[in-house]
Coordinates of C-alpha atoms and ligand atoms in Angstrom, one line a residue:
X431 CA 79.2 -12.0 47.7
X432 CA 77.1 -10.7 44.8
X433 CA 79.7 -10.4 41.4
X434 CA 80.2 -7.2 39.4
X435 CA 77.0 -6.2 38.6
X436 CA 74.7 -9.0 39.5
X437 CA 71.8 -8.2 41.4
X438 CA 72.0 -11.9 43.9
X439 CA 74.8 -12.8 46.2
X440 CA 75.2 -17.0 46.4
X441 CA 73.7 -17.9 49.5
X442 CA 71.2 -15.9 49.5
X443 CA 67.4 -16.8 49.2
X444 CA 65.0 -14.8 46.9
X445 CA 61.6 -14.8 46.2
X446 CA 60.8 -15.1 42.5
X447 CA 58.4 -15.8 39.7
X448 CA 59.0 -18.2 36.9
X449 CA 58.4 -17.2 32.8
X450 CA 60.3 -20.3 30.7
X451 CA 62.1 -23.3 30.7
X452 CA 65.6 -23.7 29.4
X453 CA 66.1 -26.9 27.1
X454 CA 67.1 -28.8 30.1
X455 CA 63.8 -28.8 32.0
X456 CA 65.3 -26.1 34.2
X457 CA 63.3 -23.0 35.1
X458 CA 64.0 -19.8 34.0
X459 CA 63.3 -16.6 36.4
X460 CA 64.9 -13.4 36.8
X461 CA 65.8 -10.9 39.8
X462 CA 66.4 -7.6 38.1
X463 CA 66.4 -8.7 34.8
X464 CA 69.4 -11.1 36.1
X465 CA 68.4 -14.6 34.8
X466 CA 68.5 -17.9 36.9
X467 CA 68.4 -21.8 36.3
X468 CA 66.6 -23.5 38.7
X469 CA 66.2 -27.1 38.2
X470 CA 62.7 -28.0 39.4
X471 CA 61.2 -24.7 38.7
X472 CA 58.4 -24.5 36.4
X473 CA 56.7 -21.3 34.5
X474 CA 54.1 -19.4 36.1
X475 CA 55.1 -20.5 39.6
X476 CA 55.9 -18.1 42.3
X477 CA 59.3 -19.7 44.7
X478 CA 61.7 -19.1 47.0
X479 CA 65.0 -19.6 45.5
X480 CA 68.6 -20.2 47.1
X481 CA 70.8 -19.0 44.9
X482 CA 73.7 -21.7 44.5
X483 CA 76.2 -20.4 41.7
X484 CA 76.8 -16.7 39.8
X485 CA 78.6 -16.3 36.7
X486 CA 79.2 -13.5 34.3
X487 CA 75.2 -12.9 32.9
X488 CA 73.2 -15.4 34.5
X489 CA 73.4 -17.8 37.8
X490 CA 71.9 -21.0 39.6
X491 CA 69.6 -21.6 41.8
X492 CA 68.3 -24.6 44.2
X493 CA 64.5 -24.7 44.6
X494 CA 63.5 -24.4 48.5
X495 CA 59.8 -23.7 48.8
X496 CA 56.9 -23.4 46.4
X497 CA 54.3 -20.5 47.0
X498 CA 52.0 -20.8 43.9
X499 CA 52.2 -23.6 42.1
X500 CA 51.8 -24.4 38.6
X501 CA 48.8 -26.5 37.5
X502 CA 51.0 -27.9 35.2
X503 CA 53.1 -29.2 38.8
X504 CA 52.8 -33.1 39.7
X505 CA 54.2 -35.7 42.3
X506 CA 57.1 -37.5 40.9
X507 CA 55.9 -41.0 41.2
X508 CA 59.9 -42.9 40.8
X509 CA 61.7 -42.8 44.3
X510 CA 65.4 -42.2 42.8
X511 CA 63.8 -39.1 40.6
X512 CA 63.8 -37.1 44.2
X513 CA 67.3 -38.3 45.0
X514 CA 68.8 -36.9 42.1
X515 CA 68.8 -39.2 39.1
X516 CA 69.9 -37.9 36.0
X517 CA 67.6 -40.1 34.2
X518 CA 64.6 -38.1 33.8
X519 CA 64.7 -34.5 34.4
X520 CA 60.7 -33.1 33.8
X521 CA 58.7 -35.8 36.1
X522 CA 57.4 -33.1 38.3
X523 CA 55.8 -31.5 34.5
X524 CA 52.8 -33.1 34.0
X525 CA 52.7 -35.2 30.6
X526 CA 50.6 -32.5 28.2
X527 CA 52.8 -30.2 30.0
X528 CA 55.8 -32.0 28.7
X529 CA 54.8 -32.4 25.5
X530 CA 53.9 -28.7 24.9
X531 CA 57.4 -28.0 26.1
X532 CA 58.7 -30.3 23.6
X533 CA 56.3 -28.3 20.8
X534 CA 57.0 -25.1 22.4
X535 CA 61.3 -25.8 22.3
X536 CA 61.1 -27.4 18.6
X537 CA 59.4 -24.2 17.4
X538 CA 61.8 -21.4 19.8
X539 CA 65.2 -23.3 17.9
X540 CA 63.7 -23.8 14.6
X541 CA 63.4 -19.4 14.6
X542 CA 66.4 -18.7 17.0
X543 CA 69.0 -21.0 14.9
X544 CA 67.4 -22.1 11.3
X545 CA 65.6 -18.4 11.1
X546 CA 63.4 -21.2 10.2
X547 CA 59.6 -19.1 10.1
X548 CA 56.1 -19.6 9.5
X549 CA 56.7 -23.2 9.3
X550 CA 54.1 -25.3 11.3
X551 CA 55.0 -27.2 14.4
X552 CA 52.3 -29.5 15.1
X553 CA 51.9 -30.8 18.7
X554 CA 53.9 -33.3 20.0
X555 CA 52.4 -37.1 19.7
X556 CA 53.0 -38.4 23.0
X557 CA 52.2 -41.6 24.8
X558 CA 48.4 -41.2 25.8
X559 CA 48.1 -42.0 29.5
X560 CA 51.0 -44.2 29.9
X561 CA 54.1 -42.5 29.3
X562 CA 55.9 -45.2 31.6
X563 CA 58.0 -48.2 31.1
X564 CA 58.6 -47.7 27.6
X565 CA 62.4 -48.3 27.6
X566 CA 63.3 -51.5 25.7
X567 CA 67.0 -51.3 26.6
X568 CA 68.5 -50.2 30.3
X569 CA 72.4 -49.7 30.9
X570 CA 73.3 -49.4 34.2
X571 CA 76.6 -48.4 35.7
X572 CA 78.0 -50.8 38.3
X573 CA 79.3 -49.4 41.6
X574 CA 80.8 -50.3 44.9
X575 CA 79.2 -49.8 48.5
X576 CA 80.5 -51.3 51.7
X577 CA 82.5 -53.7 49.6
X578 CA 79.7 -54.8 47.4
X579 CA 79.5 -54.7 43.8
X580 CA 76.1 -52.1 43.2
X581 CA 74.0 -51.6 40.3
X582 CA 72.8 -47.6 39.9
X583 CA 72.1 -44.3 38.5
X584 CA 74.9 -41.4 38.0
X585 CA 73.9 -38.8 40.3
X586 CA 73.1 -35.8 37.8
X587 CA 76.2 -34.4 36.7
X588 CA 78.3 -36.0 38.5
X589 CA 79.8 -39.7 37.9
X590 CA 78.3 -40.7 41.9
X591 CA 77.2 -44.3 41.4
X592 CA 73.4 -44.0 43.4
X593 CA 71.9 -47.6 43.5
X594 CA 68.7 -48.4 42.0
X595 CA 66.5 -51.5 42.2
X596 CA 63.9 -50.0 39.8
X597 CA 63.3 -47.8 36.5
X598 CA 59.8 -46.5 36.2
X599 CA 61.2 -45.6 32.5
X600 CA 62.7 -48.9 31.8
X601 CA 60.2 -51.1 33.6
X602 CA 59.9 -55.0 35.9
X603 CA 62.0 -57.0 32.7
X604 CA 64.8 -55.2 32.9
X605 CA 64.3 -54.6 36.7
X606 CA 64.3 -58.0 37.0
X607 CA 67.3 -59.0 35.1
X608 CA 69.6 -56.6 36.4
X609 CA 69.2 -57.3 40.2
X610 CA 69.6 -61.2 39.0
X611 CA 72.9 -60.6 37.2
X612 CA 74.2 -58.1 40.3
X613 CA 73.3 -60.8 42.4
X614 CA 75.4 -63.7 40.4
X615 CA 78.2 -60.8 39.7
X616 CA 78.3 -60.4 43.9
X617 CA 77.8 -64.7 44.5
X618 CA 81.5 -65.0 42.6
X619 CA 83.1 -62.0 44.0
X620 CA 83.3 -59.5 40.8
X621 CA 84.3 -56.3 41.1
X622 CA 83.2 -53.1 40.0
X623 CA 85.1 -51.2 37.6
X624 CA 86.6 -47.9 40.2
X625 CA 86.7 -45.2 37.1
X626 CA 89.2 -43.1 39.3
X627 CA 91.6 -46.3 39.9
X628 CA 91.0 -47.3 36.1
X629 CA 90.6 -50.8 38.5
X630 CA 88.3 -53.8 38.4
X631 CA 86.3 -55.6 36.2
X632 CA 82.6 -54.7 35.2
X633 CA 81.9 -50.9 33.7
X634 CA 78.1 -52.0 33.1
X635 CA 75.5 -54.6 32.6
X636 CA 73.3 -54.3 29.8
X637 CA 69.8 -55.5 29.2
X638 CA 68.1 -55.3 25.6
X639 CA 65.2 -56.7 25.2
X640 CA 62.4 -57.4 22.1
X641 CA 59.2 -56.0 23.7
X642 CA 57.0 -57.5 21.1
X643 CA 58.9 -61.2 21.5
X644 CA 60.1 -60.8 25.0
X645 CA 63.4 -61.9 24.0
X646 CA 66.3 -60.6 26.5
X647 CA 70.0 -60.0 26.2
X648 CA 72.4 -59.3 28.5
X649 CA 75.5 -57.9 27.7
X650 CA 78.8 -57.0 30.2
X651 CA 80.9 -54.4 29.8
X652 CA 84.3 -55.4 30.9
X653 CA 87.8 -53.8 31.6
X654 CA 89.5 -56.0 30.3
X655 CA 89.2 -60.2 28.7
X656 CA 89.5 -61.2 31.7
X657 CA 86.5 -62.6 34.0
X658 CA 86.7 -64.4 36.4
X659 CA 84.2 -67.8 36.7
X660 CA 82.8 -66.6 33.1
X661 CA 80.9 -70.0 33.0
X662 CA 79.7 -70.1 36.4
X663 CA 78.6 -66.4 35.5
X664 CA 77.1 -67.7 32.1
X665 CA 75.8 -70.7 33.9
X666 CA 73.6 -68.5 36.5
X667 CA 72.8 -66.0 34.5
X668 CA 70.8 -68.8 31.7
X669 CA 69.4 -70.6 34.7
X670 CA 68.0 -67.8 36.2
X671 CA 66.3 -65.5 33.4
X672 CA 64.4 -67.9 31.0
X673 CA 63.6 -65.3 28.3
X674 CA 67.2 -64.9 27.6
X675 CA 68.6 -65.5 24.5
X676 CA 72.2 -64.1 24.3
X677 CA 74.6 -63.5 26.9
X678 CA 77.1 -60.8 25.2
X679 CA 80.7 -59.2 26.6
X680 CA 82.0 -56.3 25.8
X681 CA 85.7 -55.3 26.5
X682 CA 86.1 -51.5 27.4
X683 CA 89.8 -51.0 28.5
X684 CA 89.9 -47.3 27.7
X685 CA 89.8 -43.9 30.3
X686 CA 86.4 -43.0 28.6
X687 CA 82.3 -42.1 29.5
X688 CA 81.8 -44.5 26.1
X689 CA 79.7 -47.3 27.2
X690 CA 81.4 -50.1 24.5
X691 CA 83.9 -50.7 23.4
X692 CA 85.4 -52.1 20.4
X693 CA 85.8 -56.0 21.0
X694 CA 82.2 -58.1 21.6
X695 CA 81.8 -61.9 22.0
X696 CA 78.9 -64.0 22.5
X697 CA 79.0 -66.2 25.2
X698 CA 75.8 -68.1 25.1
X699 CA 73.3 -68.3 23.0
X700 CA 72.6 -66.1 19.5
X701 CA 74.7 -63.2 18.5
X702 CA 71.1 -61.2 18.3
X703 CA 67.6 -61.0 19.3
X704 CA 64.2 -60.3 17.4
X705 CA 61.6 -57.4 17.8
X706 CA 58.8 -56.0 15.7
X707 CA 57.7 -53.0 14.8
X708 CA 54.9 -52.9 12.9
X709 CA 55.1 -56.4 10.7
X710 CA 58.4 -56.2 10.1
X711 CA 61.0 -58.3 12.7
X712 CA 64.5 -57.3 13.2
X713 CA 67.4 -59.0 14.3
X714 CA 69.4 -56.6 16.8
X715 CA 73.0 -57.3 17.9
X716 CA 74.8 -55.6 21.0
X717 CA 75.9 -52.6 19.7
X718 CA 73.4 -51.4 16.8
X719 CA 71.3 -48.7 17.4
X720 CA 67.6 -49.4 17.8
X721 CA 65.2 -46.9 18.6
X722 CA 64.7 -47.5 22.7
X723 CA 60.5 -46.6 22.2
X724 CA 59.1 -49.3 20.5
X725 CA 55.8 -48.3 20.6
X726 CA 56.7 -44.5 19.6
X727 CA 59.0 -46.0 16.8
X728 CA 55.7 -47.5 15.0
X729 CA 54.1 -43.5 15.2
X730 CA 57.6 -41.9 14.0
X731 CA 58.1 -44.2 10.6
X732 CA 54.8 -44.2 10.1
X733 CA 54.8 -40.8 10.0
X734 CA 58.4 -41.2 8.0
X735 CA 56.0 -43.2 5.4
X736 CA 53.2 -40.8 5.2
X737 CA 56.0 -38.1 4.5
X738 CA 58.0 -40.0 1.8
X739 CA 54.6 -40.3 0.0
X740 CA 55.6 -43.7 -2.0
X741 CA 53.3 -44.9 -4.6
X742 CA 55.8 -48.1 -5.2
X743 CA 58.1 -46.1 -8.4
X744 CA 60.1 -44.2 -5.9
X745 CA 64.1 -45.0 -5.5
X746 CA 64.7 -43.8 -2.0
X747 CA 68.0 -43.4 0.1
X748 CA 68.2 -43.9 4.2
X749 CA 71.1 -42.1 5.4
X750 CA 72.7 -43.8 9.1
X751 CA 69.9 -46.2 8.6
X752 CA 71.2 -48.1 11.6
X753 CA 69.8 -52.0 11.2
X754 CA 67.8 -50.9 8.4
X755 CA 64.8 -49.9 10.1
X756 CA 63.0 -47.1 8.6
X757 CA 64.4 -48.6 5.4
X758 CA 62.6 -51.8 5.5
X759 CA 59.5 -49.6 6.4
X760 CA 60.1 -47.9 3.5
X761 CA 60.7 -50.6 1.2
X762 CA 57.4 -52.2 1.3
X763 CA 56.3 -48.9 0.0
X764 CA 59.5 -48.1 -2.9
X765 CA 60.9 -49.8 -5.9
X766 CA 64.4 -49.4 -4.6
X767 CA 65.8 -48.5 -1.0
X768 CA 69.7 -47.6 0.0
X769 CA 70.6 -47.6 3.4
X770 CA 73.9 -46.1 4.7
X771 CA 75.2 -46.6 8.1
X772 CA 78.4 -46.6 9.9
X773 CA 78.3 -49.5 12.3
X774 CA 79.4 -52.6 10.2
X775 CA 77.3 -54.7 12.8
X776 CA 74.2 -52.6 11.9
X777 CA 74.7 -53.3 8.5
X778 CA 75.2 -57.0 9.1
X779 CA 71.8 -56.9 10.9
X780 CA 70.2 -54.6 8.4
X781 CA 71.1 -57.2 5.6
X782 CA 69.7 -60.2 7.7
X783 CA 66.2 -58.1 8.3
X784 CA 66.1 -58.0 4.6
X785 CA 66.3 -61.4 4.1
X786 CA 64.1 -62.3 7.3
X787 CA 60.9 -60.1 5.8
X788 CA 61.6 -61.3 2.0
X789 CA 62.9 -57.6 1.2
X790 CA 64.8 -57.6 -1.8
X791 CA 64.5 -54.0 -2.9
X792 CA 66.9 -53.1 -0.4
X793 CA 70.6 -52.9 -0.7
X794 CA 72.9 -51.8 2.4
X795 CA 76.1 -49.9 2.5
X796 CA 78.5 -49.8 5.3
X797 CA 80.6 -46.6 5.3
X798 CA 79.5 -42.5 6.3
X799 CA 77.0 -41.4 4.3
X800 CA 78.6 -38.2 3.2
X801 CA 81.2 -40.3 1.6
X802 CA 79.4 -43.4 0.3
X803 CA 76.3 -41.4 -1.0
X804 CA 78.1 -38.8 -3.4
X805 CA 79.6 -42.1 -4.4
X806 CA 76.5 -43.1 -5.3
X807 CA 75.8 -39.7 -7.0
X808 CA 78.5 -40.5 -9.5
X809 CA 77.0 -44.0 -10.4
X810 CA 73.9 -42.2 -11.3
X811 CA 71.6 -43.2 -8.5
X812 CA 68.9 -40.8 -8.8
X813 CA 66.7 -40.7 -5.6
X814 CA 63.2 -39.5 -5.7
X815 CA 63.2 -38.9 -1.6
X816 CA 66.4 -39.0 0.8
X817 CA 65.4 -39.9 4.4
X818 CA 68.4 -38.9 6.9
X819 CA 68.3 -40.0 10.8
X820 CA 71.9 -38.7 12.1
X821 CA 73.0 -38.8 15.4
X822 CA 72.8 -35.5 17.8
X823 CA 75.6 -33.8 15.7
X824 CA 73.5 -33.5 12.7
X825 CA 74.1 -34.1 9.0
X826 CA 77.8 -33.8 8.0
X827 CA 77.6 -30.3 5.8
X828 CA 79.3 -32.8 2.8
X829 CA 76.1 -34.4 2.5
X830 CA 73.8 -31.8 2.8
X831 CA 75.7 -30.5 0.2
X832 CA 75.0 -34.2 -2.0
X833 CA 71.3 -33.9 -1.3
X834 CA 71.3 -30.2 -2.6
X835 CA 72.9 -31.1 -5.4
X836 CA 70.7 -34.6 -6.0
X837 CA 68.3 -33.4 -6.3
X838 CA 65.5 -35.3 -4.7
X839 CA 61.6 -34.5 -4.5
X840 CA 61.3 -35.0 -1.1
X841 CA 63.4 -35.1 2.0
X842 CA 62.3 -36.6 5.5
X843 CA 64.4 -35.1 8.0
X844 CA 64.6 -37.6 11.3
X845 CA 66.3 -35.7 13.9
X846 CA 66.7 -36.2 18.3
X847 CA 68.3 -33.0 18.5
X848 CA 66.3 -29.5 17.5
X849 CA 69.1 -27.4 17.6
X850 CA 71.3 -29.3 14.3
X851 CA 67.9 -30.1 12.6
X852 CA 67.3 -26.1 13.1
X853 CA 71.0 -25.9 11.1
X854 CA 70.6 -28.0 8.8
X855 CA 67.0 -27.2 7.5
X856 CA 68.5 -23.3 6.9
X857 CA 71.4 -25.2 5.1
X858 CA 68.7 -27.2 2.8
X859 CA 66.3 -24.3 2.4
X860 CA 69.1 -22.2 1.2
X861 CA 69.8 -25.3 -1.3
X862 CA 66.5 -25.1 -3.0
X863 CA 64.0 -26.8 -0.3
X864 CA 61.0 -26.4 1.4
X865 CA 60.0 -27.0 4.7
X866 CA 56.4 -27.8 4.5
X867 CA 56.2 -29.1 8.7
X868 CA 57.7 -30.8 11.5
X869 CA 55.9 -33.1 13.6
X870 CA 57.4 -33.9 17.1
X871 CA 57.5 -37.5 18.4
X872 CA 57.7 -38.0 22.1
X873 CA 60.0 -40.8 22.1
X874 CA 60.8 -40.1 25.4
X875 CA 58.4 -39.0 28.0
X876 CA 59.9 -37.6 31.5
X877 CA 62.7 -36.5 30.3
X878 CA 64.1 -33.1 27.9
X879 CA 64.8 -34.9 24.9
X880 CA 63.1 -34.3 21.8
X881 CA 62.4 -36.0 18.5
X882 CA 61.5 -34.5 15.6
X883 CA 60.4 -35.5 11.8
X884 CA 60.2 -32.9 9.0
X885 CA 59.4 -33.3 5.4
X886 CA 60.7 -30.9 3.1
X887 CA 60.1 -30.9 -0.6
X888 CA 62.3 -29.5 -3.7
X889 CA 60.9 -25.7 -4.4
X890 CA 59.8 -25.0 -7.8
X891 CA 62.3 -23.9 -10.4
X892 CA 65.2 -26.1 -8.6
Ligands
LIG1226 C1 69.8 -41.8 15.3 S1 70.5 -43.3 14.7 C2 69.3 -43.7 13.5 C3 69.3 -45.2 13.1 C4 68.0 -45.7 12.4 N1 67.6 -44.7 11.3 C5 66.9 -46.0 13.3 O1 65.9 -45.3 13.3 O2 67.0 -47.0 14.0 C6 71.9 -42.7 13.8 C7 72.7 -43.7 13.2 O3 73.8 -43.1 12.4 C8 75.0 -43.9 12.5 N2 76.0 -42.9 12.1 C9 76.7 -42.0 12.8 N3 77.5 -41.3 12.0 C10 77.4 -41.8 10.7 C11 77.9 -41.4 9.5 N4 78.7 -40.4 9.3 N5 77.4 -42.1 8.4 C12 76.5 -43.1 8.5 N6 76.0 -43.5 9.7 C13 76.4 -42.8 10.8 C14 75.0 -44.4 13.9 O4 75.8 -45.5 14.0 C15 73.5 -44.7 14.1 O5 73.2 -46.0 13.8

């Protein structure tokens, strides 16, 4: 039945042509000026379409046949990306194809949201001819299936445990280490966490792992203390993987899609492992944040670098500076660096990176930045350039409202969400800044999301 005024009935098939995609790699065509989503399509295409779902303004629709295709159109080479994981969504784009949607979205939110014009986009730096295996860090759900304990995908929105033996994204180490704890987690009779029964033991398993050292991690998320055999488990698990360095597990009792929760123990080996980026070597515990593209970390704080333009005078501040990263990188650049971050682990780590590359012109905080920063507004810290790196959510409007007030020549916006970056630049350019460019990272090829840097400078007269 077609709804009040729309032009398509569900059900039915129609043929049509495609002009955009939406954000989420979904292509945009219309039947009477009646948009639809359909997952798969992409612009310039012509396609039969089975339209799945019809709301008020706009409806779904399930991709059946191609008729023209795109140039831009390529074979998916992962097995699980055809059966519906939700880990990549734009395989079937081909990569300069990916990245120009990356260029093409940055530029669309900047003007739709920040009103953010004339301001360059430049194209997207990507990954060259391997955008594969890039992740350094895989978390897998664990599952059931014919009463054995499976590791897997989530079937795109849904919470459908698929399994998976291997990640084209993640690559063979983790491959390799998750089959060999499932195996051990099967051997002593574990059970999978049921989230509808709030029942069993393990949520997820884990693996981090240093891709310049090679040195792994596994950590288990657990419902519950409780685990049964823990140092048979243990035992196996060290035999078995001889990169490993720490075994990790996390206790997760709550109803919640939050990977961790709030209690973490080592069980064997070191609390951490090392990676590099660049020269510098960080120590990385369980739960910081650490950039999951190593190699595409090294092009974004570089570029972070190039737009703080340090001469070695400068007293910078690194707001959610996670373990201290782009600090660090900073630092061997600035007089003085801050760093602010929420996570006390973080800032436990950030503290020992310090000391591991001889760093002492950097000095951590733990706290949010919007509180511990004006703080340091009213002891008379007087930055020269403020790099932020918030999560998806954006810069809390209390520190925006700091930096405006601070002050600072320069600020290097670090953002993995176009749409609050769009916000917030409006928010600082109505403060007295400039946006001189932003320069998308590809941080994560095959799928929609999108980094971003930007450098903005204090206007004249501020
Ligand atoms: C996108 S990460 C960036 C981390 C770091 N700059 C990097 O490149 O590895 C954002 C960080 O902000 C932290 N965070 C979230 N809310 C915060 C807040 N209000 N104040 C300070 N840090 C916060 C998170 O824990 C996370 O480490």
């Amino acid at each position: 039945m077609a709804k009040a005024n729309a032009p398509v009935s569900k059900n039915e098939v129609y043929e049509v042509e495609f002009s955009d995609l939406t954000h989420d790699g979904s292509g945009v065509a219309k039947v009477e000026g009646f948009p639809l989503f359909v997952p798969n399509g992409l612009p310039g295409e012509r396609a039969m379409v089975k339209v799945v779902g019809v709301k008020k303004g706009y409806g779904f629709g399930r991709l059946m046949e191609v008729i023209e295709e795109s140039p831009d159109r390529v074979d998916p080479p992962c097995p699980v990306y055809k059966k519906g994981c939700g880990g990549c969504q734009i395989q079937h784009l081909s990569y300069p194809g990916q990245l120009e949607f990356k260029r093409k979205q940055v530029k669309d939110v900047l003007q739709r949201i920040g009103k953010i014009e004339n301001v360059p986009v430049l194209p997207t730096l990507g990954m060259g001819d391997e955008p594969w295996r890039y992740r350094n860090k895989a978390q897998v759900p664990v599952g059931e299936r014919e009463g054995r304990l499976i590791t897997g995908f989530y079937q795109k929105r849904s919470h459908e445990i698929v399994e998976m033996d291997t990640c084209i994204i993640t690559g063979d180490t983790a491959d390799e280490a998750i089959q060999v704890v499932k195996e051990i987690l099967n051997k002593y009779g574990i059970t999978p966490y049921d989230e509808a029964r709030h029942k069993g033991i393990v949520r997820h398993v884990i693996v981090r792992f240093g891709k310049t050292t090679n040195e792994l991690m596994i950590v288990l998320v657990t419902n519950g203390k409780d685990l049964p055999n823990r140092k048979k488990i243990v035992e196996d698990i060290v035999n078995s993987l001889p990169q490993l360095k720490s075994v990790v597990q996390n206790v997760n009792t709550k109803k919640t899609n939050v990977i961790f929760g709030d209690e973490t123990k080592v069980l064997w080996g070191s609390e951490y492992i090392y990676d590099y980026i660049g020269d510098i070597k960080f120590a990385i515990s369980a739960r910081s944040f650490y950039q999951i593209n190593p190699q595409q970390t090294k092009v974004l704080y570089n570029q972070a670098l190039k737009y703080a333009e340090l001469t070695g005078d400068e007293t910078v501040i690194d707001a959610y500076c996670g373990i201290g990263t782009i600090s660090l990188f900073l630092a061997q650049k600035a007089k003085k660096v801050y760093g602010v971050e929420i996570v006390p682990e973080a800032i436990e780590d950030a503290k020992r990176n310090a000391e591991l590359n001889n760093l002492d012109n950097a000095e951590f905080a733990v706290g949010e930045s919007e509180v511990v920063i004006p703080k340091w507004k009213e002891q008379g810290i007087t930055p020269d350039v403020i790099v932020v790196d918030p999560p998806r959510k954006g810069c809390d409007e209390a520190l925006l409202q700091t930096i405006i007030e601070m002050k600072p020549k320069r600020v290097v916006y670090v953002s993995c969400n176009p749409s609050t970056l769009a916000r917030d630049l409006r928010i600082l350019e109505d403060g007295g800044f400039k946006t001189l460019e932003v320069q998308p990272v590809d941080m994560f090829p095959q799928t929609t999301h999108v980094e971003c840097i930007s450098q903005l400078i204090l206007k004249e007269g501020n």
